[in-house]
mmCIF file of C-alpha atoms in Angstrom:
data_model
loop_
_atom_site.group_PDB
_atom_site.id
_atom_site.type_symbol
_atom_site.label_atom_id
_atom_site.label_comp_id
_atom_site.label_asym_id
_atom_site.label_seq_id
_atom_site.Cartn_x
_atom_site.Cartn_y
_atom_site.Cartn_z
ATOM 1 C CA MET A 1 201.343 143.941 -7.102
ATOM 2 C CA ARG A 2 201.568 140.170 -7.524
ATOM 3 C CA ALA A 3 198.609 137.897 -6.963
ATOM 4 C CA LEU A 4 198.559 136.153 -3.619
ATOM 5 C CA LEU A 5 196.046 133.690 -4.980
ATOM 6 C CA ARG A 6 195.610 133.046 -8.701
ATOM 7 C CA CYS A 7 192.171 132.046 -9.904
ATOM 8 C CA ARG A 8 189.624 132.435 -12.657
ATOM 9 C CA ALA A 9 186.796 134.956 -12.345
ATOM 10 C CA SER A 10 184.239 132.180 -12.781
ATOM 11 C CA GLU A 11 185.368 130.621 -9.495
ATOM 12 C CA PHE A 12 183.983 133.678 -7.687
ATOM 13 C CA GLU A 13 180.838 134.067 -9.694
ATOM 14 C CA HIS A 14 178.702 134.222 -6.567
ATOM 15 C CA GLY A 15 181.095 135.949 -4.182
ATOM 16 C CA SER A 16 183.971 138.363 -3.651
ATOM 17 C CA PRO A 17 187.422 137.496 -5.086
ATOM 18 C CA PHE A 18 189.201 137.646 -1.750
ATOM 19 C CA LEU A 19 189.454 135.059 0.990
ATOM 20 C CA ASP A 20 190.353 135.450 4.680
ATOM 21 C CA GLY A 21 191.514 139.017 4.126
ATOM 22 C CA PHE A 22 194.014 138.180 1.347
ATOM 23 C CA ARG A 23 194.094 140.607 -1.545
ATOM 24 C CA THR A 24 193.948 138.674 -4.775
ATOM 25 C CA ILE A 25 193.987 139.301 -8.488
ATOM 26 C CA VAL A 26 192.071 137.132 -10.918
ATOM 27 C CA THR A 27 194.060 136.092 -13.965
ATOM 28 C CA THR A 28 191.248 135.955 -16.550
ATOM 29 C CA CYS A 29 187.659 137.146 -16.826
ATOM 30 C CA ARG A 30 184.827 137.827 -19.243
ATOM 31 C CA ALA A 31 185.227 140.957 -21.335
ATOM 32 C CA VAL A 32 183.784 142.522 -24.470
ATOM 33 C CA VAL A 33 186.627 142.758 -26.963
ATOM 34 C CA LEU A 34 186.893 144.921 -30.084
ATOM 35 C CA PRO A 35 189.137 142.947 -32.491
ATOM 36 C CA HIS A 36 188.649 145.410 -35.366
ATOM 37 C CA PHE A 37 186.540 148.458 -36.149
ATOM 38 C CA GLY A 38 183.009 148.137 -37.497
ATOM 39 C CA GLY A 39 179.368 147.794 -36.506
ATOM 40 C CA PRO A 40 177.934 146.177 -33.367
ATOM 41 C CA GLU A 41 178.486 142.729 -34.892
ATOM 42 C CA VAL A 42 182.281 143.005 -34.420
ATOM 43 C CA LEU A 43 181.981 143.022 -30.617
ATOM 44 C CA GLN A 44 183.030 139.724 -29.035
ATOM 45 C CA LEU A 45 182.235 138.581 -25.503
ATOM 46 C CA ARG A 46 185.186 136.411 -24.519
ATOM 47 C CA SER A 47 185.444 134.364 -21.328
ATOM 48 C CA ASP A 48 189.227 134.222 -20.904
ATOM 49 C CA VAL A 49 190.614 137.742 -21.311
ATOM 50 C CA ASP A 50 193.782 138.359 -19.311
ATOM 51 C CA VAL A 51 193.647 140.520 -16.183
ATOM 52 C CA PRO A 52 197.027 142.252 -15.723
ATOM 53 C CA ASN A 53 198.769 142.513 -12.358
ATOM 54 C CA LEU A 54 198.063 145.757 -10.556
ATOM 55 C CA LYS A 55 200.494 148.656 -10.480
ATOM 56 C CA PRO A 56 200.966 150.318 -7.059
ATOM 57 C CA ASP A 57 198.377 153.052 -7.718
ATOM 58 C CA GLU A 58 195.761 150.818 -9.369
ATOM 59 C CA VAL A 59 192.514 149.239 -8.190
ATOM 60 C CA LEU A 60 190.817 146.072 -9.416
ATOM 61 C CA VAL A 61 187.047 146.592 -9.538
ATOM 62 C CA ARG A 62 184.440 143.856 -9.827
ATOM 63 C CA ALA A 63 182.060 145.529 -12.258
ATOM 64 C CA ARG A 64 178.330 145.401 -11.599
ATOM 65 C CA ALA A 65 177.181 147.969 -14.162
ATOM 66 C CA VAL A 66 178.877 149.894 -16.981
ATOM 67 C CA SER A 67 177.165 152.553 -19.050
ATOM 68 C CA ILE A 68 177.439 153.057 -22.802
ATOM 69 C CA ASN A 69 178.780 156.458 -23.839
ATOM 70 C CA PRO A 70 178.828 157.962 -27.343
ATOM 71 C CA LEU A 71 182.618 157.578 -27.234
ATOM 72 C CA ASP A 72 182.169 153.790 -27.040
ATOM 73 C CA THR A 73 180.128 153.518 -30.219
ATOM 74 C CA ARG A 74 182.362 156.016 -32.031
ATOM 75 C CA MET A 75 185.505 154.123 -31.033
ATOM 76 C CA ARG A 76 183.931 150.861 -32.180
ATOM 77 C CA SER A 77 183.306 152.490 -35.569
ATOM 78 C CA GLY A 78 186.905 153.724 -35.930
ATOM 79 C CA TYR A 79 187.072 157.066 -34.121
ATOM 80 C CA GLY A 80 190.561 157.451 -32.662
ATOM 81 C CA SER A 81 191.947 154.764 -34.983
ATOM 82 C CA SER A 82 195.334 156.505 -35.121
ATOM 83 C CA ILE A 83 195.691 155.735 -31.409
ATOM 84 C CA PHE A 84 193.800 152.471 -31.017
ATOM 85 C CA GLU A 85 194.327 150.525 -34.257
ATOM 86 C CA PRO A 86 197.926 149.517 -33.419
ATOM 87 C CA LEU A 87 196.668 148.350 -30.001
ATOM 88 C CA LEU A 88 193.767 146.144 -31.167
ATOM 89 C CA PRO A 89 192.120 144.152 -29.724
ATOM 90 C CA VAL A 90 190.932 146.594 -27.062
ATOM 91 C CA ILE A 91 188.167 146.557 -24.461
ATOM 92 C CA LEU A 92 185.563 149.317 -24.739
ATOM 93 C CA GLY A 93 183.902 151.144 -21.861
ATOM 94 C CA ARG A 94 184.678 154.103 -19.592
ATOM 95 C CA ASP A 95 182.056 154.228 -16.802
ATOM 96 C CA ILE A 96 181.848 151.671 -14.021
ATOM 97 C CA SER A 97 180.133 150.934 -10.727
ATOM 98 C CA GLY A 98 181.085 147.925 -8.635
ATOM 99 C CA GLU A 99 183.116 146.666 -5.680
ATOM 100 C CA VAL A 100 186.834 146.895 -4.979
ATOM 101 C CA ALA A 101 188.343 143.420 -5.420
ATOM 102 C CA ALA A 102 192.020 144.281 -4.858
ATOM 103 C CA VAL A 103 194.237 147.339 -4.477
ATOM 104 C CA GLY A 104 197.803 148.257 -5.396
ATOM 105 C CA SER A 105 200.410 148.681 -2.691
ATOM 106 C CA SER A 106 200.175 152.490 -2.556
ATOM 107 C CA VAL A 107 196.370 152.837 -2.636
ATOM 108 C CA ARG A 108 194.832 154.303 0.517
ATOM 109 C CA SER A 109 191.690 156.046 -0.752
ATOM 110 C CA VAL A 110 189.576 152.889 -1.222
ATOM 111 C CA SER A 111 189.587 149.469 0.393
ATOM 112 C CA VAL A 112 188.723 145.906 -0.580
ATOM 113 C CA GLY A 113 184.969 145.278 -0.517
ATOM 114 C CA GLU A 114 184.016 148.975 -0.822
ATOM 115 C CA GLU A 115 181.399 149.975 -3.380
ATOM 116 C CA VAL A 116 182.859 152.493 -5.836
ATOM 117 C CA PHE A 117 182.109 154.274 -9.091
ATOM 118 C CA GLY A 118 184.346 156.048 -11.569
ATOM 119 C CA ALA A 119 185.499 156.455 -15.148
ATOM 120 C CA LEU A 120 188.580 155.775 -17.235
ATOM 121 C CA HIS A 121 190.376 158.347 -19.380
ATOM 122 C CA PRO A 122 189.156 158.478 -23.025
ATOM 123 C CA THR A 123 192.405 156.920 -24.321
ATOM 124 C CA ALA A 124 192.409 153.910 -21.968
ATOM 125 C CA VAL A 125 192.956 150.627 -23.844
ATOM 126 C CA ARG A 126 191.554 148.174 -21.284
ATOM 127 C CA GLY A 127 188.051 149.505 -20.731
ATOM 128 C CA THR A 128 185.261 148.621 -18.331
ATOM 129 C CA TYR A 129 183.158 146.208 -20.409
ATOM 130 C CA ALA A 130 184.543 143.370 -18.289
ATOM 131 C CA ASP A 131 183.827 141.436 -15.105
ATOM 132 C CA TYR A 132 187.003 142.971 -13.668
ATOM 133 C CA ALA A 133 188.287 146.393 -14.646
ATOM 134 C CA ILE A 134 191.464 148.199 -13.600
ATOM 135 C CA LEU A 135 191.385 151.907 -12.776
ATOM 136 C CA SER A 136 193.816 154.202 -11.021
ATOM 137 C CA ALA A 137 192.805 155.227 -7.514
ATOM 138 C CA ASP A 138 192.182 158.834 -8.577
ATOM 139 C CA GLU A 139 189.627 157.609 -11.135
ATOM 140 C CA LEU A 140 187.392 156.178 -8.395
ATOM 141 C CA SER A 141 185.277 157.401 -5.499
ATOM 142 C CA ALA A 142 182.850 155.807 -3.092
ATOM 143 C CA LYS A 143 179.551 155.060 -4.818
ATOM 144 C CA PRO A 144 176.724 157.415 -3.822
ATOM 145 C CA GLY A 145 175.028 155.518 -1.032
ATOM 146 C CA SER A 146 171.483 156.074 -2.265
ATOM 147 C CA PHE A 147 172.275 155.001 -5.854
ATOM 148 C CA THR A 148 172.101 151.515 -7.301
ATOM 149 C CA HIS A 149 175.054 150.326 -9.356
ATOM 150 C CA VAL A 150 173.013 150.900 -12.526
ATOM 151 C CA GLU A 151 172.243 154.494 -11.533
ATOM 152 C CA ALA A 152 175.796 155.192 -10.407
ATOM 153 C CA SER A 153 177.379 153.844 -13.597
ATOM 154 C CA ALA A 154 175.548 156.452 -15.685
ATOM 155 C CA ILE A 155 177.209 159.357 -13.893
ATOM 156 C CA PRO A 156 181.026 159.593 -13.889
ATOM 157 C CA PHE A 157 182.187 160.071 -17.501
ATOM 158 C CA ALA A 158 179.438 162.524 -18.462
ATOM 159 C CA ALA A 159 179.583 164.448 -15.186
ATOM 160 C CA LEU A 160 183.384 164.670 -15.185
ATOM 161 C CA THR A 161 183.329 165.939 -18.778
ATOM 162 C CA ALA A 162 180.941 168.715 -17.760
ATOM 163 C CA TRP A 163 182.865 169.330 -14.528
ATOM 164 C CA ARG A 164 186.172 169.860 -16.319
ATOM 165 C CA ALA A 165 184.648 172.408 -18.693
ATOM 166 C CA LEU A 166 182.619 174.351 -16.167
ATOM 167 C CA LYS A 167 184.589 174.097 -12.940
ATOM 168 C CA SER A 168 188.202 173.555 -14.051
ATOM 169 C CA THR A 169 188.263 175.636 -17.254
ATOM 170 C CA ALA A 170 185.556 178.323 -16.946
ATOM 171 C CA ARG A 171 185.638 178.288 -13.112
ATOM 172 C CA ILE A 172 181.964 179.218 -12.929
ATOM 173 C CA LYS A 173 180.749 180.816 -9.730
ATOM 174 C CA GLU A 174 177.535 181.872 -8.096
ATOM 175 C CA GLY A 175 175.513 184.476 -9.961
ATOM 176 C CA GLN A 176 177.077 183.897 -13.378
ATOM 177 C CA ARG A 177 175.065 183.026 -16.488
ATOM 178 C CA VAL A 178 175.757 179.703 -18.195
ATOM 179 C CA LEU A 179 174.484 178.442 -21.559
ATOM 180 C CA VAL A 180 174.511 174.708 -22.301
ATOM 181 C CA ILE A 181 174.021 173.999 -26.002
ATOM 182 C CA GLY A 182 172.583 170.490 -26.239
ATOM 183 C CA GLY A 183 171.266 170.006 -22.727
ATOM 184 C CA GLY A 184 169.276 166.869 -23.550
ATOM 185 C CA GLY A 185 172.268 164.498 -23.659
ATOM 186 C CA ALA A 186 174.054 163.069 -20.636
ATOM 187 C CA VAL A 187 176.905 165.630 -20.617
ATOM 188 C CA GLY A 188 174.540 168.532 -21.228
ATOM 189 C CA TYR A 189 172.100 167.379 -18.569
ATOM 190 C CA ALA A 190 174.939 166.961 -16.065
ATOM 191 C CA ALA A 191 176.241 170.423 -17.012
ATOM 192 C CA VAL A 192 172.880 172.028 -16.307
ATOM 193 C CA GLN A 193 172.670 170.373 -12.874
ATOM 194 C CA ILE A 194 176.274 171.233 -11.941
ATOM 195 C CA SER A 195 175.741 174.861 -12.982
ATOM 196 C CA VAL A 196 172.501 175.128 -11.008
ATOM 197 C CA ALA A 197 174.181 173.582 -7.960
ATOM 198 C CA SER A 198 176.924 176.226 -8.312
ATOM 199 C CA GLY A 199 174.327 178.993 -8.041
ATOM 200 C CA CYS A 200 174.425 179.995 -11.705
ATOM 201 C CA HIS A 201 171.578 181.185 -13.923
ATOM 202 C CA VAL A 202 171.283 178.523 -16.622
ATOM 203 C CA ALA A 203 169.797 178.463 -20.111
ATOM 204 C CA THR A 204 169.955 175.525 -22.483
ATOM 205 C CA THR A 205 168.962 174.298 -25.927
ATOM 206 C CA CYS A 206 167.416 170.886 -26.541
ATOM 207 C CA GLY A 207 164.785 168.946 -28.412
ATOM 208 C CA SER A 208 161.140 169.294 -27.413
ATOM 209 C CA GLN A 209 161.181 165.977 -25.508
ATOM 210 C CA SER A 210 163.805 167.303 -23.048
ATOM 211 C CA ILE A 211 162.347 170.712 -22.172
ATOM 212 C CA ASP A 212 160.358 169.656 -19.112
ATOM 213 C CA LYS A 213 163.243 167.576 -17.747
ATOM 214 C CA LEU A 214 165.707 170.480 -18.053
ATOM 215 C CA LEU A 215 163.360 173.042 -16.528
ATOM 216 C CA ALA A 216 162.759 170.657 -13.631
ATOM 217 C CA ALA A 217 166.552 170.389 -13.227
ATOM 218 C CA GLY A 218 166.736 174.137 -12.649
ATOM 219 C CA ALA A 219 167.310 175.666 -16.084
ATOM 220 C CA GLU A 220 165.647 179.077 -16.262
ATOM 221 C CA GLN A 221 165.167 178.840 -20.025
ATOM 222 C CA ALA A 222 165.065 175.790 -22.309
ATOM 223 C CA VAL A 223 164.859 176.537 -26.033
ATOM 224 C CA ASP A 224 163.635 173.972 -28.551
ATOM 225 C CA TYR A 225 166.270 174.303 -31.273
ATOM 226 C CA THR A 226 164.045 172.461 -33.765
ATOM 227 C CA THR A 227 161.338 175.143 -33.754
ATOM 228 C CA GLU A 228 162.953 178.326 -32.408
ATOM 229 C CA GLY A 229 165.850 180.510 -33.505
ATOM 230 C CA ILE A 230 168.351 180.061 -30.670
ATOM 231 C CA GLU A 231 170.170 183.388 -30.921
ATOM 232 C CA PHE A 232 166.910 185.329 -31.151
ATOM 233 C CA THR A 233 165.132 183.457 -28.340
ATOM 234 C CA LEU A 234 167.843 183.293 -25.697
ATOM 235 C CA LYS A 235 167.885 186.312 -23.423
ATOM 236 C CA GLY A 236 171.029 188.307 -22.698
ATOM 237 C CA LYS A 237 174.701 187.341 -22.734
ATOM 238 C CA PHE A 238 176.519 184.570 -20.885
ATOM 239 C CA ASP A 239 179.720 184.115 -18.911
ATOM 240 C CA ALA A 240 180.274 180.533 -20.056
ATOM 241 C CA VAL A 241 179.000 178.462 -22.977
ATOM 242 C CA LEU A 242 179.383 174.676 -23.088
ATOM 243 C CA ASP A 243 178.635 173.424 -26.589
ATOM 244 C CA THR A 244 178.006 169.673 -26.626
ATOM 245 C CA ILE A 245 176.995 169.768 -30.327
ATOM 246 C CA GLY A 246 180.040 171.572 -31.715
ATOM 247 C CA VAL A 247 179.024 172.255 -35.318
ATOM 248 C CA PRO A 248 179.974 175.544 -37.009
ATOM 249 C CA ASP A 249 176.533 177.061 -36.452
ATOM 250 C CA THR A 250 176.419 176.343 -32.711
ATOM 251 C CA GLU A 251 180.001 177.605 -32.352
ATOM 252 C CA ARG A 252 179.087 180.866 -34.069
ATOM 253 C CA ILE A 253 175.979 181.313 -31.909
ATOM 254 C CA GLY A 254 177.749 180.388 -28.683
ATOM 255 C CA ILE A 255 180.584 182.836 -29.241
ATOM 256 C CA HIS A 256 178.167 185.596 -30.256
ATOM 257 C CA LEU A 257 176.248 185.147 -26.985
ATOM 258 C CA LEU A 258 179.303 185.408 -24.708
ATOM 259 C CA ASN A 259 180.245 188.355 -22.546
ATOM 260 C CA ARG A 260 183.788 189.667 -22.970
ATOM 261 C CA GLY A 261 186.040 187.588 -20.771
ATOM 262 C CA GLY A 262 183.713 184.592 -21.097
ATOM 263 C CA HIS A 263 184.618 181.003 -21.974
ATOM 264 C CA TYR A 264 183.414 178.996 -24.984
ATOM 265 C CA MET A 265 184.030 175.255 -24.611
ATOM 266 C CA THR A 266 183.214 172.614 -27.209
ATOM 267 C CA LEU A 267 183.225 168.837 -26.831
ATOM 268 C CA GLN A 268 183.903 168.456 -30.538
ATOM 269 C CA GLY A 269 187.579 169.394 -30.721
ATOM 270 C CA GLU A 270 189.410 168.351 -33.867
ATOM 271 C CA ALA A 271 192.437 166.601 -32.340
ATOM 272 C CA ALA A 272 191.175 163.019 -32.785
ATOM 273 C CA SER A 273 189.741 163.519 -36.272
ATOM 274 C CA LEU A 274 192.914 165.225 -37.522
ATOM 275 C CA THR A 275 195.212 162.551 -36.087
ATOM 276 C CA ASP A 276 192.984 159.881 -37.663
ATOM 277 C CA ARG A 277 193.284 161.662 -41.012
ATOM 278 C CA TYR A 278 196.985 162.532 -40.964
ATOM 279 C CA GLY A 279 198.462 160.250 -38.293
ATOM 280 C CA LEU A 280 199.850 161.208 -34.911
ATOM 281 C CA VAL A 281 203.079 162.767 -36.219
ATOM 282 C CA LEU A 282 201.294 165.276 -38.476
ATOM 283 C CA GLY A 283 197.793 165.329 -36.991
ATOM 284 C CA LEU A 284 198.616 166.484 -33.467
ATOM 285 C CA PRO A 285 200.727 169.491 -34.561
ATOM 286 C CA ILE A 286 198.007 170.475 -37.062
ATOM 287 C CA ALA A 287 195.332 170.230 -34.360
ATOM 288 C CA THR A 288 197.441 172.257 -31.931
ATOM 289 C CA SER A 289 197.984 174.939 -34.587
ATOM 290 C CA ILE A 290 194.253 175.159 -35.368
ATOM 291 C CA LEU A 291 193.365 175.456 -31.679
ATOM 292 C CA LEU A 292 195.957 178.177 -31.071
ATOM 293 C CA GLN A 293 194.764 180.106 -34.150
ATOM 294 C CA LYS A 294 191.159 179.981 -32.953
ATOM 295 C CA GLN A 295 192.120 181.010 -29.433
ATOM 296 C CA LEU A 296 194.057 184.012 -30.754
ATOM 297 C CA GLN A 297 191.326 184.909 -33.248
ATOM 298 C CA TYR A 298 188.479 184.932 -30.728
ATOM 299 C CA ARG A 299 190.557 186.585 -28.014
ATOM 300 C CA CYS A 300 191.287 189.469 -30.382
ATOM 301 C CA SER A 301 187.882 189.718 -32.091
ATOM 302 C CA HIS A 302 185.528 188.987 -29.183
ATOM 303 C CA GLY A 303 187.634 189.121 -26.032
ATOM 304 C CA ILE A 304 186.694 185.555 -25.086
ATOM 305 C CA GLU A 305 188.529 182.323 -24.306
ATOM 306 C CA TYR A 306 188.069 179.361 -26.676
ATOM 307 C CA TRP A 307 188.658 175.741 -25.625
ATOM 308 C CA TRP A 308 188.377 172.171 -26.807
ATOM 309 C CA THR A 309 187.358 170.237 -23.702
ATOM 310 C CA TYR A 310 187.648 166.560 -22.816
ATOM 311 C CA MET A 311 187.044 164.366 -19.817
ATOM 312 C CA ARG A 312 189.988 163.707 -17.530
ATOM 313 C CA ALA A 313 190.434 162.086 -14.129
ATOM 314 C CA ASP A 314 189.778 164.472 -11.260
ATOM 315 C CA SER A 315 189.523 162.835 -7.858
ATOM 316 C CA GLU A 316 188.325 166.008 -6.128
ATOM 317 C CA GLY A 317 185.779 166.589 -8.885
ATOM 318 C CA LEU A 318 184.494 163.011 -8.639
ATOM 319 C CA ASP A 319 184.146 163.339 -4.867
ATOM 320 C CA GLU A 320 182.126 166.530 -5.317
ATOM 321 C CA ILE A 321 179.998 164.830 -7.990
ATOM 322 C CA ARG A 322 179.304 162.037 -5.488
ATOM 323 C CA ARG A 323 178.228 164.610 -2.894
ATOM 324 C CA LEU A 324 175.906 166.279 -5.409
ATOM 325 C CA CYS A 325 174.371 162.873 -6.185
ATOM 326 C CA GLU A 326 173.819 162.126 -2.507
ATOM 327 C CA ALA A 327 172.268 165.568 -2.006
ATOM 328 C CA GLY A 328 169.763 164.891 -4.803
ATOM 329 C CA LYS A 329 171.269 167.603 -7.030
ATOM 330 C CA LEU A 330 172.715 165.396 -9.773
ATOM 331 C CA LYS A 331 171.299 162.366 -11.535
ATOM 332 C CA ILE A 332 171.325 161.000 -15.085
ATOM 333 C CA PRO A 333 168.256 158.828 -15.780
ATOM 334 C CA VAL A 334 168.851 155.353 -17.214
ATOM 335 C CA GLU A 335 166.383 154.515 -19.960
ATOM 336 C CA LYS A 336 167.209 150.822 -20.456
ATOM 337 C CA THR A 337 169.540 148.112 -19.206
ATOM 338 C CA PHE A 338 170.941 145.096 -21.044
ATOM 339 C CA PRO A 339 172.908 142.130 -19.708
ATOM 340 C CA ILE A 340 176.533 142.220 -20.859
ATOM 341 C CA THR A 341 175.738 139.184 -23.039
ATOM 342 C CA GLN A 342 173.524 141.471 -25.168
ATOM 343 C CA VAL A 343 176.149 144.144 -25.763
ATOM 344 C CA ARG A 344 175.679 143.945 -29.547
ATOM 345 C CA GLU A 345 171.952 144.621 -29.209
ATOM 346 C CA ALA A 346 172.666 147.538 -26.879
ATOM 347 C CA HIS A 347 175.129 149.117 -29.321
ATOM 348 C CA GLU A 348 172.734 148.580 -32.196
ATOM 349 C CA ALA A 349 169.991 150.391 -30.275
ATOM 350 C CA LYS A 350 172.322 153.349 -29.678
ATOM 351 C CA ASP A 351 173.450 153.388 -33.317
ATOM 352 C CA LYS A 352 169.852 153.495 -34.541
ATOM 353 C CA ASN A 353 168.795 155.898 -31.757
ATOM 354 C CA THR A 354 165.892 153.654 -30.853
ATOM 355 C CA ILE A 355 166.861 154.334 -27.225
ATOM 356 C CA PRO A 356 167.835 158.018 -27.068
ATOM 357 C CA GLY A 357 168.484 157.993 -23.310
ATOM 358 C CA LYS A 358 171.214 156.375 -21.225
ATOM 359 C CA VAL A 359 171.833 152.646 -21.686
ATOM 360 C CA VAL A 360 173.624 150.522 -19.087
ATOM 361 C CA LEU A 361 175.129 147.040 -19.314
ATOM 362 C CA GLU A 362 174.680 144.870 -16.208
ATOM 363 C CA LEU A 363 177.173 142.214 -15.108
ATOM 364 C CA ASP A 364 176.068 139.388 -12.808
#
């Protein structure tokens, strides 16, 4: 889609980037750019980053809030370098909440001026740390009406990651037992709430500071992994295990606690680390071979299904996540906000874990 009116983002600092019903595309805007891998100090807030023309299925979103995910800080430090290094500089960020500024010619699901939230795929190069972000229509949904932009921006990436594992892969259903290893983080907390909303019996592991929060969210058992032996404290077997920690010990415990026919899903698949180590040509086949070997091994030895799980766009899933938010069944608390101009300080706080909870960047 070509711009009907070309302009700089700064010209619309106090208003919407469309006039008299015309759909427009800004040509440049502020964005946080990653020119090379490193610590928070490498992040650059630039005022004149290009905004590409929209493809037919794309949406231009005026960002109001974007949350910081662990993937952002890991990417900044070099995770996924085999994919992203040839593409530098890139823009970080996956989550977004804001208003639709323009739509591609084939988009019908959202309209200009509508408040939306959503998340980009993990491999997206032009992220959401920008005044204007571009997402495909199936990566967006109407923002939960009762949520602020800050609250809404904390939801999509974490909730969709949990949704894919639990609803798309394990296909959990009412009455089943679900174990979330690492329920204190955003993905784990979302997983507990999604499982409870699905009518499942949920147990989780976490640090002592998260126990009350997880029990209040509907978990029937929350085990402090720092003081209790997980496999001796958890009661019974489970139909699905989502492991957000993904170290050898939690994998062993999770698989041991599964019923035959159950699903073990880990967020810590080896595809990215192996492609970083060996390159795409060798790394991806090695990762695929390791995954297939593990799947065959655990299917034969334990009768269970083994998966590496990642976030992906799911328009139906995002719509259901929105409905859960509006029904008061899903929320991820935001611990602190920073203006986008303080993105380095925000990343530093996450690196040092001085703010363990969710951090959101606000854009004026």
